GROMACS .gro file of C-alpha atoms in nm:
model
  132
    1MET     CA    1   0.031  -4.758  -3.282
    2SER     CA    2   0.328  -4.636  -3.480
    3SER     CA    3   0.500  -4.301  -3.512
    4GLU     CA    4   0.767  -4.141  -3.722
    5GLN     CA    5   0.954  -3.822  -3.655
    6GLY     CA    6   1.009  -3.595  -3.950
    7ASP     CA    7   1.211  -3.292  -4.037
    8ALA     CA    8   0.996  -2.983  -3.975
    9SER     CA    9   1.172  -2.800  -4.259
   10THR     CA   10   1.019  -3.043  -4.511
   11ALA     CA   11   0.660  -2.995  -4.396
   12PRO     CA   12   0.423  -2.939  -4.690
   13THR     CA   13   0.238  -2.614  -4.739
   14VAL     CA   14  -0.137  -2.656  -4.698
   15VAL     CA   15  -0.347  -2.437  -4.921
   16THR     CA   16  -0.685  -2.341  -4.782
   17SER     CA   17  -0.957  -2.423  -5.030
   18SER     CA   18  -1.332  -2.419  -5.046
   19SER     CA   19  -1.351  -2.774  -4.909
   20PRO     CA   20  -1.661  -2.822  -4.697
   21ALA     CA   21  -1.628  -2.802  -4.322
   22MET     CA   22  -1.683  -3.122  -4.130
   23ALA     CA   23  -1.962  -3.112  -3.876
   24VAL     CA   24  -1.821  -3.015  -3.536
   25PRO     CA   25  -2.100  -3.057  -3.282
   26GLU     CA   26  -2.191  -2.764  -3.063
   27GLY     CA   27  -2.000  -2.757  -2.736
   28MET     CA   28  -1.658  -2.828  -2.890
   29PRO     CA   29  -1.529  -2.473  -2.939
   30ARG     CA   30  -1.160  -2.565  -2.924
   31SER     CA   31  -1.172  -2.804  -3.218
   32SER     CA   32  -1.213  -2.738  -3.588
   33ASP     CA   33  -1.183  -2.949  -3.900
   34ARG     CA   34  -1.253  -2.956  -4.272
   35TRP     CA   35  -1.239  -3.214  -4.548
   36VAL     CA   36  -0.952  -3.185  -4.794
   37ILE     CA   37  -1.048  -3.510  -4.973
   38GLU     CA   38  -1.395  -3.610  -4.862
   39PRO     CA   39  -1.498  -3.977  -4.844
   40SER     CA   40  -1.701  -4.083  -5.147
   41GLY     CA   41  -1.993  -4.187  -4.926
   42GLN     CA   42  -2.072  -4.387  -4.614
   43ALA     CA   43  -1.838  -4.660  -4.746
   44TRP     CA   44  -1.515  -4.595  -4.936
   45THR     CA   45  -1.228  -4.801  -5.074
   46GLY     CA   46  -0.962  -4.532  -5.116
   47PHE     CA   47  -0.867  -4.286  -4.846
   48ALA     CA   48  -1.004  -3.962  -4.704
   49LEU     CA   49  -0.805  -3.660  -4.586
   50SER     CA   50  -0.899  -3.388  -4.339
   51GLU     CA   51  -0.726  -3.096  -4.175
   52TRP     CA   52  -0.807  -3.043  -3.808
   53GLU     CA   53  -0.697  -2.842  -3.506
   54LEU     CA   54  -0.713  -2.870  -3.130
   55THR     CA   55  -0.645  -2.582  -2.893
   56ALA     CA   56  -0.609  -2.686  -2.528
   57ALA     CA   57  -0.853  -2.969  -2.599
   58GLY     CA   58  -0.876  -3.340  -2.664
   59TRP     CA   59  -1.068  -3.580  -2.885
   60SER     CA   60  -1.118  -3.954  -2.875
   61ASP     CA   61  -1.272  -4.200  -3.118
   62GLN     CA   62  -1.265  -4.557  -3.242
   63HIS     CA   63  -1.263  -4.590  -3.621
   64PRO     CA   64  -1.323  -4.904  -3.827
   65HIS     CA   65  -1.033  -4.779  -4.043
   66SER     CA   66  -0.676  -4.669  -3.970
   67GLU     CA   67  -0.605  -4.304  -3.896
   68THR     CA   68  -0.266  -4.144  -3.954
   69ASN     CA   69  -0.207  -3.790  -3.834
   70TYR     CA   70   0.069  -3.571  -3.976
   71VAL     CA   71   0.142  -3.278  -3.745
   72LEU     CA   72   0.162  -2.952  -3.941
   73GLU     CA   73   0.228  -2.734  -3.637
   74GLY     CA   74   0.229  -2.758  -3.261
   75GLU     CA   75   0.234  -3.065  -3.039
   76LEU     CA   76  -0.016  -3.351  -3.045
   77HIS     CA   77  -0.032  -3.622  -2.778
   78VAL     CA   78  -0.182  -3.953  -2.892
   79GLU     CA   79  -0.265  -4.254  -2.676
   80SER     CA   80  -0.379  -4.590  -2.811
   81GLY     CA   81  -0.342  -4.942  -2.677
   82GLY     CA   82  -0.170  -4.817  -2.360
   83VAL     CA   83   0.106  -4.637  -2.554
   84THR     CA   84   0.136  -4.256  -2.557
   85VAL     CA   85   0.329  -4.070  -2.827
   86VAL     CA   86   0.410  -3.698  -2.833
   87ALA     CA   87   0.418  -3.585  -3.196
   88ARG     CA   88   0.559  -3.250  -3.305
   89THR     CA   89   0.573  -3.064  -3.636
   90GLY     CA   90   0.671  -3.308  -3.911
   91ASP     CA   91   0.588  -3.624  -3.712
   92THR     CA   92   0.325  -3.885  -3.799
   93VAL     CA   93   0.126  -4.108  -3.565
   94THR     CA   94  -0.095  -4.399  -3.678
   95VAL     CA   95  -0.379  -4.555  -3.478
   96PRO     CA   96  -0.470  -4.895  -3.630
   97ALA     CA   97  -0.824  -4.977  -3.738
   98GLY     CA   98  -1.053  -5.079  -3.454
   99GLN     CA   99  -0.845  -4.924  -3.173
  100VAL     CA  100  -0.951  -4.629  -2.960
  101GLY     CA  101  -0.736  -4.323  -3.021
  102ARG     CA  102  -0.713  -4.037  -2.771
  103TYR     CA  103  -0.567  -3.713  -2.913
  104TRP     CA  104  -0.496  -3.396  -2.720
  105ALA     CA  105  -0.306  -3.070  -2.761
  106PRO     CA  106  -0.201  -2.906  -2.434
  107VAL     CA  107  -0.158  -2.575  -2.621
  108HIS     CA  108  -0.234  -2.607  -2.994
  109ALA     CA  109  -0.186  -2.853  -3.280
  110ARG     CA  110  -0.288  -2.854  -3.646
  111MET     CA  111  -0.285  -3.185  -3.832
  112LEU     CA  112  -0.367  -3.364  -4.153
  113ALA     CA  113  -0.560  -3.685  -4.081
  114ILE     CA  114  -0.542  -3.963  -4.339
  115TYR     CA  115  -0.824  -4.216  -4.303
  116GLY     CA  116  -0.778  -4.563  -4.450
  117ALA     CA  117  -1.044  -4.749  -4.648
  118ASN     CA  118  -1.383  -4.818  -4.490
  119PRO     CA  119  -1.543  -5.052  -4.749
  120ALA     CA  120  -1.816  -5.176  -4.513
  121GLY     CA  121  -1.923  -4.820  -4.426
  122GLU     CA  122  -1.900  -4.882  -4.051
  123ALA     CA  123  -1.952  -4.583  -3.822
  124SER     CA  124  -1.694  -4.453  -3.574
  125ARG     CA  125  -1.768  -4.515  -3.205
  126ASN     CA  126  -1.663  -4.398  -2.861
  127VAL     CA  127  -1.641  -4.034  -2.966
  128GLY     CA  128  -1.543  -3.789  -2.692
  129TYR     CA  129  -1.425  -3.430  -2.642
  130TRP     CA  130  -1.268  -3.255  -2.346
  131GLU     CA  131  -1.079  -2.936  -2.267
  132VAL     CA  132  -0.736  -2.931  -2.104
   0.00000   0.00000   0.00000
């Protein structure tokens, strides 16, 4: 897992668009997300981009692709491979392909998630949600 700390004053402005909402299963009221750049199908060779939020909640998953989160606001805790990083506004955190990532926001965090290529179209596994 890698992280970079950024300068909050250089954070980009995110414009809300009519991008489709991602499916958030019932029972996860403290999490929301939407596609900014949707994957081109089950398998993709470029990248995908989503905006998501956690409010006093956590999420875990294991992707077949890398996932880099850029924190737009708040504080996001990320644990992967036994290493925990606390990312704040302007920071990035990357969980490598194939590793389990655990993400939680003790109060609130809003992020952009950049998903690497998934040319084989493999599904994510070990998905979990909890409230803090």
